[in-house]
Structure formats: C-alpha cells, structure tokens
Coordinates of C-alpha atoms in Angstrom, one line a residue:
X243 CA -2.8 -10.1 4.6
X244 CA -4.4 -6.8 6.0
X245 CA -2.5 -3.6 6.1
X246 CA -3.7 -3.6 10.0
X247 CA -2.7 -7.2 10.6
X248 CA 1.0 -6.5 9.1
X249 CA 1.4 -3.2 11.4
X250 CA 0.0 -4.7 14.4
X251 CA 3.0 -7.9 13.6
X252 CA 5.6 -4.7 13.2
X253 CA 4.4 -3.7 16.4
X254 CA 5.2 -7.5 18.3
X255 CA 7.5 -9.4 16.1
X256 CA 11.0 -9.3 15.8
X257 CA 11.9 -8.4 11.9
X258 CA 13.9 -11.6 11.3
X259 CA 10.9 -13.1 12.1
X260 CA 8.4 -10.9 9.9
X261 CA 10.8 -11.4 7.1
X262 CA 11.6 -15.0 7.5
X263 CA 7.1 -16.0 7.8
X264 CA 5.8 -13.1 6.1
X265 CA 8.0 -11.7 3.4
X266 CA 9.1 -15.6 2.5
X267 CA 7.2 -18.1 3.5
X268 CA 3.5 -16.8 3.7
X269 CA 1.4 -16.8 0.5
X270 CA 1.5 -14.2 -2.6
X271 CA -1.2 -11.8 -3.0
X272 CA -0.8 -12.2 -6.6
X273 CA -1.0 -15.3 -7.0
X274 CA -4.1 -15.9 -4.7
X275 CA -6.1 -12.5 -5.7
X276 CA -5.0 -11.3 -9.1
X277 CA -3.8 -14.6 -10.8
X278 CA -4.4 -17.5 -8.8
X279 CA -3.0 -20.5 -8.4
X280 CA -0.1 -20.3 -10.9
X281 CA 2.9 -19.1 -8.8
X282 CA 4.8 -22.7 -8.6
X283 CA 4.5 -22.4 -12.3
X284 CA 5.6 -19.1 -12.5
X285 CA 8.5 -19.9 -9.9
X286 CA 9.0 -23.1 -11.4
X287 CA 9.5 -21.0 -15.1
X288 CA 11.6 -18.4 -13.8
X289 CA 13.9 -21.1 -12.0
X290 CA 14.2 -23.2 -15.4
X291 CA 14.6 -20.5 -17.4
X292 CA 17.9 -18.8 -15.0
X293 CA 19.2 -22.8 -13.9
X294 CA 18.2 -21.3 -10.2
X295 CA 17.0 -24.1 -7.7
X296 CA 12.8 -22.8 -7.3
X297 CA 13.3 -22.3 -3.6
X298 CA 15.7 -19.4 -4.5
X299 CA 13.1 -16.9 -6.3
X300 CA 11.1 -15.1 -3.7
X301 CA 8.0 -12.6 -5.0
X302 CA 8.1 -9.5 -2.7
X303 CA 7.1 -5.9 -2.3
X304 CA 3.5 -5.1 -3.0
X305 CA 2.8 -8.3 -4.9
X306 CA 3.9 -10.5 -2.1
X307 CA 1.9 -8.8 0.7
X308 CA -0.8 -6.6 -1.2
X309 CA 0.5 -3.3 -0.2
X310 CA 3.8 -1.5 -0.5
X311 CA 6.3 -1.6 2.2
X312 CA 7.9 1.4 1.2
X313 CA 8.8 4.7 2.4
X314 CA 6.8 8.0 0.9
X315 CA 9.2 9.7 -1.4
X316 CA 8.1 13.0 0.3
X317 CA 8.7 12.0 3.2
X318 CA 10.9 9.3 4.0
X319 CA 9.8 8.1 7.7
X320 CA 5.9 7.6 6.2
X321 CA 4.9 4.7 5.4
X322 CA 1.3 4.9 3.2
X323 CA 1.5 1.3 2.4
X324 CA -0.4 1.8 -0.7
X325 CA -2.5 -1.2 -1.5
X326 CA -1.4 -3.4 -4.6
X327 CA -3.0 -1.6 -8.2
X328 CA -4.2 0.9 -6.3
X329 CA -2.4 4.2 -7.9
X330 CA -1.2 2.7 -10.8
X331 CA -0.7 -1.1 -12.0
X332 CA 1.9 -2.3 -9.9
X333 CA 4.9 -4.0 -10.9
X334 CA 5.6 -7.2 -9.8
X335 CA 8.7 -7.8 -7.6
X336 CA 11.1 -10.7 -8.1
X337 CA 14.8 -11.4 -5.5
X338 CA 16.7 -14.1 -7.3
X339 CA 19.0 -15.4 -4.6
X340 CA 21.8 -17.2 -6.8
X341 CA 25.5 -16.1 -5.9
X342 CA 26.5 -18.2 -9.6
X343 CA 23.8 -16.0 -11.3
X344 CA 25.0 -12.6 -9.3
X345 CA 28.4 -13.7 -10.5
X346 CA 27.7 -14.3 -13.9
X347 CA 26.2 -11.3 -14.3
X348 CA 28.8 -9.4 -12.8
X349 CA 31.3 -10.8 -15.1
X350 CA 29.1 -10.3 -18.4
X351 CA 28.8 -6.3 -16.8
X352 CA 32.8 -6.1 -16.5
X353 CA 33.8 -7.9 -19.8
X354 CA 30.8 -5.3 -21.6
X355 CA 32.3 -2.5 -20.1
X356 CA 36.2 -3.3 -19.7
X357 CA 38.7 -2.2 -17.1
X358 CA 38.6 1.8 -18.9
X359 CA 35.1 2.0 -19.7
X360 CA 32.9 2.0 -16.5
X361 CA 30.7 4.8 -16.4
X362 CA 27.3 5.4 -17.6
X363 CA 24.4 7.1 -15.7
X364 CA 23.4 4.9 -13.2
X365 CA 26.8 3.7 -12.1
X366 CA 26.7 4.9 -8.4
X367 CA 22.8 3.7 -7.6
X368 CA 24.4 0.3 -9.5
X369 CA 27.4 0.6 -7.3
X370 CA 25.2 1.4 -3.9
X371 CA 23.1 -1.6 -4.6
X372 CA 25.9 -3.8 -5.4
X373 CA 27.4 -2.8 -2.5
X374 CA 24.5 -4.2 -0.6
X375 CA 24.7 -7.6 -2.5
X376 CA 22.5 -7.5 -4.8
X377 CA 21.8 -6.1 -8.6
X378 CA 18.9 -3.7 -9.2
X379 CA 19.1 -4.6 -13.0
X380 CA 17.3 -1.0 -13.5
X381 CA 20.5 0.3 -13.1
X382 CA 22.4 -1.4 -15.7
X383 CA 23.9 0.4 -19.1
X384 CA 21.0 0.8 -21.3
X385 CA 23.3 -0.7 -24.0
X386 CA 24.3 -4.1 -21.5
X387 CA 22.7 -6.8 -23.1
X388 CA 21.4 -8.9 -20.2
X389 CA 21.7 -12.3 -20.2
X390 CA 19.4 -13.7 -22.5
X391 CA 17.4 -16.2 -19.8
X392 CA 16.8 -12.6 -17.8
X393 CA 15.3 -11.1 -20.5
X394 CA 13.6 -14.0 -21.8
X395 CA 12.0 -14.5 -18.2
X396 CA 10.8 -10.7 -17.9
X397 CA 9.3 -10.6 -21.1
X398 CA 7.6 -13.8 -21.0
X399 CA 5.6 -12.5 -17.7
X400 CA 5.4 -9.2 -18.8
X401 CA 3.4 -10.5 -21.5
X402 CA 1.0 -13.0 -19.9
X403 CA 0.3 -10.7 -16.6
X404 CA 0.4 -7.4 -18.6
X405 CA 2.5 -5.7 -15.8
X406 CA 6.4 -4.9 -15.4
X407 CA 8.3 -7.6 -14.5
X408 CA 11.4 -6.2 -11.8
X409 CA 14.0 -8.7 -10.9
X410 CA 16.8 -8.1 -8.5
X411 CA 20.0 -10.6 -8.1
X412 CA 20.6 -11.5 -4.0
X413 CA 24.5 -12.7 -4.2
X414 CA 22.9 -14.4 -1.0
X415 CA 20.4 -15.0 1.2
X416 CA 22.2 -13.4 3.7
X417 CA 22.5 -10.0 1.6
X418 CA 18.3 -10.5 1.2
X419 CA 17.4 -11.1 4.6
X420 CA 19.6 -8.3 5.8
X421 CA 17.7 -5.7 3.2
X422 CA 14.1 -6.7 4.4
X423 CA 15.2 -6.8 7.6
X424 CA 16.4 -3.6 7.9
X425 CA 13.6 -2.1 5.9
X426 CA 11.3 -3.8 9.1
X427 CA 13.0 -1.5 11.2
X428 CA 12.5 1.1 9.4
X429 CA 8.8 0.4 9.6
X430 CA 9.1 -0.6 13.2
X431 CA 10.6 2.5 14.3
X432 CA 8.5 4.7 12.2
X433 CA 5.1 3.1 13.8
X434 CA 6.9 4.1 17.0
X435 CA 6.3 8.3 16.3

C-alpha cells in the first residue's frame, strides 16, 4: 500500500475498520516485496514453534504496511511514516495473540523473579505495557530466560531474514485491536492539523 492511499483511508474510514482490513487482513509488504511468498510458512513456523493457532500471529508496523505508523520522537503529533529500510534495516514486527502464551509467560516472569525480587530497569515500561495487555518482551530482565520456543522462533528468522525479529504477546485480541485502534486516532486526529 501507498503512503497516500493509507492517509487518504485515515481520512474516510473508521479505525476499527483500518485496523480490522488493513493492519490484519490485507497483505504484508514483506512478504510480497522483500521476501515473497513465504509468510504462511513463516506464520505457520512461528505458530508450531509457540503451540499458537496461525490465525493468532499478525505481522505489523512497517513490515505489514511498508511504512511506519509511528509518531516522530521529536515531535509526538508528526507522523513521517518512514518507508520500510529506508533509514536503517527495519525490524520486523510480530503481535502473538495467545492469552495461554501471555499467561505462561507471565508466570515464568513471576516464578524468575519471586514475590521480593521485582525490580530491574525496565519494570515500569514492562508494567505500562502490561497494563495494556500485552508484553513488549524488550522490556523483560536481561537475565529472564524466555521461553525457549520464543527464543528459538526469533533467532531462527533473525537468521534467515538478517533483520531483528520483535515479538509482542496480545493476552487478547481485544487488548490488540484496542492498541492499533487507538494509534488510528492518533493518526486521524493528527492529519486533521
């Protein structure tokens, strides 16, 4: 999709709608411009791998539409929507929406750090995200030991596309939809100015 195409859908469509066709449903810029045809098989992997159904793993961000949907960290309300590669190599964005995964994974982070021992340096932009349903797995202890299929999934693909692999945990799709959805707005009112 075109940068102008997406803005002009901000402009007319309601976000539930632009996330539900676009950010879900329509194609992956990756997969049909930088490594075609393989993203079943990638999806198909990654939902082996974690014992996620396949319709549960969602790309997004830059490598779902070709450009970044977010905000300059200048200057929050401008959107550059900086085309996929374009800076830098861009990572490639992956929402997991599992609430047994989420919970697993909540569980191996409390039994790792016990009742007493709950701080390290990201704790609140772990808590703020967790908050929101959902684990930004950036934010973890350096010393958690993710769950070996995680890791075993990002390093795979980090490998074979030669880009950082980012996976976030949805505890539903609920928690998802509301997150792009809002972020939509953002847009929306921004294009607005």
């Amino acid at each position: 999709m075109k940068k102008e195409d997406f803005i002009s859908i901000c402009k007319s469509q309601k976000p539930d709608i632009i996330v539900q066709k676009h950010i879900i449903e329509d194609e992956t810029f990756f997969f049909t411009n930088v490594v075609p045809k393989k993203e079943f098989d990638f999806k198909k992997d990654i939902a082996n791998i974690l014992n996620v159904h396949i319709r549960d793993i969602v790309i997004v961000g830059s490598g779902k539409l070709g450009f970044s949907l977010k905000p300059n960290n200048a200057e929050a309300g401008l959107y550059l929507f900086n085309e996929f590669d374009s800076v830098k190599k861009s990572d490639l964005d992956v929402g997991i929406i599992s609430s047994s995964l989420f919970d697993k994974e909540m569980k191996n982070l409390y039994d790792f750090k016990g009742f007493h021992k709950n701080n390290w340096d990201n704790k609140n932009s772990f808590a703020k995200y967790t908050l929101k349903g959902r684990i930004a797995i950036r934010f973890l202890p350096i010393d958690f030991k993710l769950t070996d299929e995680i890791k075993k999934a990002v390093e795979k693909y980090k490998m074979e596309f030669g880009r950082e692999i980012n996976i976030e945990i949805y505890k539903s799709w609920h928690y998802f939809e509301t997150y792009h959805r809002e972020n939509i707005k953002n847009i929306q009112i921004n294009l607005l100015r």
